[in-house]
Short mmCIF file of C-alpha atoms in Angstrom, two decimals:
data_model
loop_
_atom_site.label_atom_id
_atom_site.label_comp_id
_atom_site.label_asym_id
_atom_site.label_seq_id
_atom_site.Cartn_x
_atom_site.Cartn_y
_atom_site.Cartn_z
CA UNK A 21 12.74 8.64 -14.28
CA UNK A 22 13.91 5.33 -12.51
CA UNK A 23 11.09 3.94 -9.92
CA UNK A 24 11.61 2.69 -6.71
CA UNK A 25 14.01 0.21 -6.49
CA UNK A 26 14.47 -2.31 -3.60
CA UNK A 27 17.79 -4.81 -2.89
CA UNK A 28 17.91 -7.92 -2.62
CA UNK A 29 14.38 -9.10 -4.73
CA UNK A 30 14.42 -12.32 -3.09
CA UNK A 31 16.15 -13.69 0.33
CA UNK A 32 15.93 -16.77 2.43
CA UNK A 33 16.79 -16.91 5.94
CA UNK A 34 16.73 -19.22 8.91
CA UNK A 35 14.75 -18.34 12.47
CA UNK A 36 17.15 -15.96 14.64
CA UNK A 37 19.23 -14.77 11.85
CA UNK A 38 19.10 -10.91 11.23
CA UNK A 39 18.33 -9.45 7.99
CA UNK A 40 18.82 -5.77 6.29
CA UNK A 41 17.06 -4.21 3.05
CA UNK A 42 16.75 -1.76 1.25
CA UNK A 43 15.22 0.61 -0.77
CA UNK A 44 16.34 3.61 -2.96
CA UNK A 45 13.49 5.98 -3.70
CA UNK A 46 12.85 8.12 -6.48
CA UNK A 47 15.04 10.92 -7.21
CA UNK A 48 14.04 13.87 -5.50
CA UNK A 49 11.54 12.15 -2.97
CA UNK A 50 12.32 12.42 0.67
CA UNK A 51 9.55 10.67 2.36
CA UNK A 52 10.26 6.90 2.32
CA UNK A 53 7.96 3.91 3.72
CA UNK A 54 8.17 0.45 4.38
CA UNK A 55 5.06 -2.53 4.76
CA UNK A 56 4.73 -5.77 5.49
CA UNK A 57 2.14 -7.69 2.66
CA UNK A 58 1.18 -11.11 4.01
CA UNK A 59 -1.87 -13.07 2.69
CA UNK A 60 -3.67 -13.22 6.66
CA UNK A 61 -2.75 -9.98 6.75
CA UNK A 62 -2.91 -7.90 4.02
CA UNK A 63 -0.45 -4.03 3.97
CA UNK A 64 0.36 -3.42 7.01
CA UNK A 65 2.31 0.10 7.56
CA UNK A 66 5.62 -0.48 8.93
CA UNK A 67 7.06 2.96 9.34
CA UNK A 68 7.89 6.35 7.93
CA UNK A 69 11.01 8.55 7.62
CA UNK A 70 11.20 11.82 6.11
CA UNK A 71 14.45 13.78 6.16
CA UNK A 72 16.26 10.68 7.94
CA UNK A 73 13.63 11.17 10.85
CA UNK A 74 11.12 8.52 11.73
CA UNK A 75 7.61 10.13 11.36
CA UNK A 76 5.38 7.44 12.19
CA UNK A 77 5.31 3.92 13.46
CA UNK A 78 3.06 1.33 12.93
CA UNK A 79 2.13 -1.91 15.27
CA UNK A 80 4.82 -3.91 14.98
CA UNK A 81 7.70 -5.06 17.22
CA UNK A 82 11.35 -3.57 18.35
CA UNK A 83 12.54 -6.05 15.89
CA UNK A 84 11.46 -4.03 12.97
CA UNK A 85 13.66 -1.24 13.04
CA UNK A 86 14.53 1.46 9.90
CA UNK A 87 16.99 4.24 8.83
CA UNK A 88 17.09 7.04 6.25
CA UNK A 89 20.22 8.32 5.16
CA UNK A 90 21.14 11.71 3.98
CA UNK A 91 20.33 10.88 0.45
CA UNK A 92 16.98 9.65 1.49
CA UNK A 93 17.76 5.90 0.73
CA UNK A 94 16.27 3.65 3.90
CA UNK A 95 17.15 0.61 5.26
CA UNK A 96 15.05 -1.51 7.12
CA UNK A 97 16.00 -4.26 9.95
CA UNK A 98 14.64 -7.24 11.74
CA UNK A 99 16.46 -9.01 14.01
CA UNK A 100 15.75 -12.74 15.18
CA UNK A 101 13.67 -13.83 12.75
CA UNK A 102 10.81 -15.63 13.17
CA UNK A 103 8.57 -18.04 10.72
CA UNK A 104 5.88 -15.47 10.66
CA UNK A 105 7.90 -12.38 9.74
CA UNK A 106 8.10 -14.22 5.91
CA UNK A 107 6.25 -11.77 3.67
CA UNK A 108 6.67 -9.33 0.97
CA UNK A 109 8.21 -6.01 2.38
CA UNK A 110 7.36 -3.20 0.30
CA UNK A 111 8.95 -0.20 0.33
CA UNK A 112 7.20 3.49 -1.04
CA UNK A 113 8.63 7.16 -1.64
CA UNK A 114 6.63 10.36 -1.76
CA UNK A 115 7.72 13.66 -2.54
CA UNK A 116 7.00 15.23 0.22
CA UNK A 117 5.21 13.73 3.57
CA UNK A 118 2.01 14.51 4.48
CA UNK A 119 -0.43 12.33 2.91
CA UNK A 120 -1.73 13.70 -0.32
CA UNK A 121 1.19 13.07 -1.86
CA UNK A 122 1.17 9.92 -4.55
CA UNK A 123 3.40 7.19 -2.93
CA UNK A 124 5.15 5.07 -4.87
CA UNK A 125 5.46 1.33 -4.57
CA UNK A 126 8.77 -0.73 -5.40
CA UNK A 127 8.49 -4.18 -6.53
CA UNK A 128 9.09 -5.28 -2.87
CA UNK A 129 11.63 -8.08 -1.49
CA UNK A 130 10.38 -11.26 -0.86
CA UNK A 131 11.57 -12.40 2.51
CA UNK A 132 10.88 -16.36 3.12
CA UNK A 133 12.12 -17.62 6.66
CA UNK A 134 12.84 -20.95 7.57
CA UNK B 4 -11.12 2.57 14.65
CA UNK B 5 -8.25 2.40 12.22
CA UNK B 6 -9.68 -0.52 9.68
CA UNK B 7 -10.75 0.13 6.64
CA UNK B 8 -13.33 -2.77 5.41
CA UNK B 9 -13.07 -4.04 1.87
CA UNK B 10 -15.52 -6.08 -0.07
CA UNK B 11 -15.97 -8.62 -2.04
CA UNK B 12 -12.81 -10.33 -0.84
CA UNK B 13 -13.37 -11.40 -4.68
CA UNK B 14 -14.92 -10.98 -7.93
CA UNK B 15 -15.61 -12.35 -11.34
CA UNK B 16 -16.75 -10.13 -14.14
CA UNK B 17 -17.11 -10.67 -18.63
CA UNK B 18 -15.90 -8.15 -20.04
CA UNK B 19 -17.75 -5.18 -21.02
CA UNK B 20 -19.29 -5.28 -17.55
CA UNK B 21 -18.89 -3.39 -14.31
CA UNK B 22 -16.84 -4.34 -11.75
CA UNK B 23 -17.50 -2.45 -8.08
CA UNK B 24 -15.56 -2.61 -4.76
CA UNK B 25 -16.98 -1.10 -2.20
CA UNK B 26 -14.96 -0.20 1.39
CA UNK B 27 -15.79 1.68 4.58
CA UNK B 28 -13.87 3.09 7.22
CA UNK B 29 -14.68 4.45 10.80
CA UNK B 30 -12.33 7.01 11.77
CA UNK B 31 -13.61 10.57 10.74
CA UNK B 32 -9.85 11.66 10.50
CA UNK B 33 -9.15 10.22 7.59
CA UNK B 34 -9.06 12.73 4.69
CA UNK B 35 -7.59 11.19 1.54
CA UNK B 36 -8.88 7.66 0.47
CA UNK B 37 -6.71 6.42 -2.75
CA UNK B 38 -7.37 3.36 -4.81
CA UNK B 39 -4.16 0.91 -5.61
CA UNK B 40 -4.01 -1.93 -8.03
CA UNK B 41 -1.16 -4.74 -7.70
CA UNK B 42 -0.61 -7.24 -10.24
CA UNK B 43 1.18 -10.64 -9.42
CA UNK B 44 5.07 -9.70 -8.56
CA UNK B 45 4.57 -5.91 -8.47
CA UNK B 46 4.48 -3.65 -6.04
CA UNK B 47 1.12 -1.38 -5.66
CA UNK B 48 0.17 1.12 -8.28
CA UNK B 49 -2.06 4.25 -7.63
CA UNK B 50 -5.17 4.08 -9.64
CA UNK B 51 -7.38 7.05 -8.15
CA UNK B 52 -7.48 8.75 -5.29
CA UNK B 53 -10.15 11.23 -3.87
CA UNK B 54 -10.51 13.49 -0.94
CA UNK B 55 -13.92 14.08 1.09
CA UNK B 56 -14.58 17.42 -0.61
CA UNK B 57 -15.86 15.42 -3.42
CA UNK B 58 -18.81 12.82 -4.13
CA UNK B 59 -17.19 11.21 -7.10
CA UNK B 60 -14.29 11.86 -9.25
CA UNK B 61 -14.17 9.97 -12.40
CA UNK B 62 -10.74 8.91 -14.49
CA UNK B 63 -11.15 6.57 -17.70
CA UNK B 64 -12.71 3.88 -17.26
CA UNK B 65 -12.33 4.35 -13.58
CA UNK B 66 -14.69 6.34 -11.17
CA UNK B 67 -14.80 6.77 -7.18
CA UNK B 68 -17.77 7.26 -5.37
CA UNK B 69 -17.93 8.63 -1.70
CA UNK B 70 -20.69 8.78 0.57
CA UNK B 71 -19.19 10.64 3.30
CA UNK B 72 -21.99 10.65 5.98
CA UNK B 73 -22.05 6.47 5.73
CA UNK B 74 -17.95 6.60 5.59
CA UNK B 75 -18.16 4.21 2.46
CA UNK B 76 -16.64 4.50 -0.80
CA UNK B 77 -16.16 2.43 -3.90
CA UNK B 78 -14.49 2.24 -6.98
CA UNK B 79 -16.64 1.54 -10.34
CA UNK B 80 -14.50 -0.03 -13.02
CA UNK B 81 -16.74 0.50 -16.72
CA UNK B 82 -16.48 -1.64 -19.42
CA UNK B 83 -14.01 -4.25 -17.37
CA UNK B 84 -11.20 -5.64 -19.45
CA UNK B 85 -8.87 -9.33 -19.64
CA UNK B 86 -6.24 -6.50 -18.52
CA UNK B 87 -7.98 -5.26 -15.50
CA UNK B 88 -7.35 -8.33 -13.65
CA UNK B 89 -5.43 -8.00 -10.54
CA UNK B 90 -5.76 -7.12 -6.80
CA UNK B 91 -7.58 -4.01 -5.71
CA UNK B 92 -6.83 -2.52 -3.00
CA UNK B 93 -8.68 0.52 -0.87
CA UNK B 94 -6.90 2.60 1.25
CA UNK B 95 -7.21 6.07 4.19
CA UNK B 96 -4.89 8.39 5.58
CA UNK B 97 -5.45 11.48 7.65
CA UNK B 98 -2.88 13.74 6.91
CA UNK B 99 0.09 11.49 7.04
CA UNK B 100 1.70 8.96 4.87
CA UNK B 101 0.74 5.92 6.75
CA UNK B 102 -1.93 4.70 4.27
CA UNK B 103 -4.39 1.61 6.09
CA UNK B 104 -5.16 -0.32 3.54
CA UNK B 105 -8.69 -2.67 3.25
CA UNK B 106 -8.05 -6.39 2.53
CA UNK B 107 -8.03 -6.47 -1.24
CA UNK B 108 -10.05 -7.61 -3.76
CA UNK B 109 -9.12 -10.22 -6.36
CA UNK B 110 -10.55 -9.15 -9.54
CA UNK B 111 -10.93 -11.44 -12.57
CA UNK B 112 -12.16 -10.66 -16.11
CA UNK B 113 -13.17 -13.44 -18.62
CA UNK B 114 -13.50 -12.76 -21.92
#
């Protein structure tokens, strides 16, 4: 069974630009979720969606937005980049939300802004 | 009220000893407290995960221990290996998938 993949591995962009990725889960899971990884400060829960519906949120700004499509795939936004959005976005699928449910972690996409 | 505290931030072990992370947490709502380990250029990996039902659940090489009236837990690693090495991470979640995950620990195992 093919793990969690996430598109593009690597991207470089300049402040104020916009950037999209994204993240196919594994087959069968509907509950997708993305986090920031920084070294200052650590996983940080961006948000949930489960049956293209955001569940939860976490503390970060209107500039992070997300989307789950019909075949549970998400996408996941930020607009106007800034220097300190540069981390390692990881994306996670479950089977089924709720929280005992194993999630599992793509490789992530390393986002470095300039 | 949401942090969970992880400690050491690092550790050095031989091989053949124990290695032991220990993390606590404050809000009473969490219910499921997994264990992930990440290895340079990979996403995290579940290693063990334990509900508060439990005092200890044991896999392998690989045991949990949870005090649940001190909100602590910590994850034993027997007879550490060269192929142990990597980040450790604690994490809690009450009933949702938004995991809060401690601050790591960078483990390293000489031979």
């Amino acid at each position: 069974k093919a793990g969690v993949t996430q598109t593009p591995r690597y991207l470089i962009k300049t402040r104020g630009q916009q950037v999209t990725l994204s993240c196919s889960p594994i087959s069968g899971h509907r509950s997708v979720s993305w986090y920031q990884q920084t070294p200052g400060q650590g996983l940080q829960f961006l948000f949930e969606y489960f049956s293209e519906t955001q569940r939860n949120k976490g503390n970060f700004p209107g500039r992070f937005s997300g989307r789950q499509f019909s075949n549970s795939r998400s996408e996941m936004n930020v607009s106007t980049l800034e220097l300190g959005d540069s981390a390692l976005y990881l994306c996670a699928s479950s089977l089924l939300t709720g929280g005992f449910h194993e999630q599992f972690f793509g490789p992530g996409t390393r986002l470095t802004v300039l | 009220q949401q942090q969970v505290k992880q400690s050491p931030q690092s550790l050095i072990v031989q091989k053949g000893g124990i290695s032991i992370i220990n993390c606590a947490y404050e809000n009473t709502a969490f219910d499921y407290f997994p264990w992930y380990q990440q290895f340079p250029g990979k996403g995290p990996a579940l290693l063990i995960a334990i509900r508060p039902d439990v005092s200890e659940k044991k896999e392998g090489r690989f045991t949990i221990s949870f005090n649940k009236s001190a909100k602590q837990f910590s994850l034993h690693i027997m007879d550490s290996q060269p192929g142990d090495s990597a980040t450790y991470f604690c994490a809690a979640t009450g009933n949702t998938d938004k995991l809060i995950f401690g601050t790591g620990t960078r483990l390293q195992v000489f031979p």
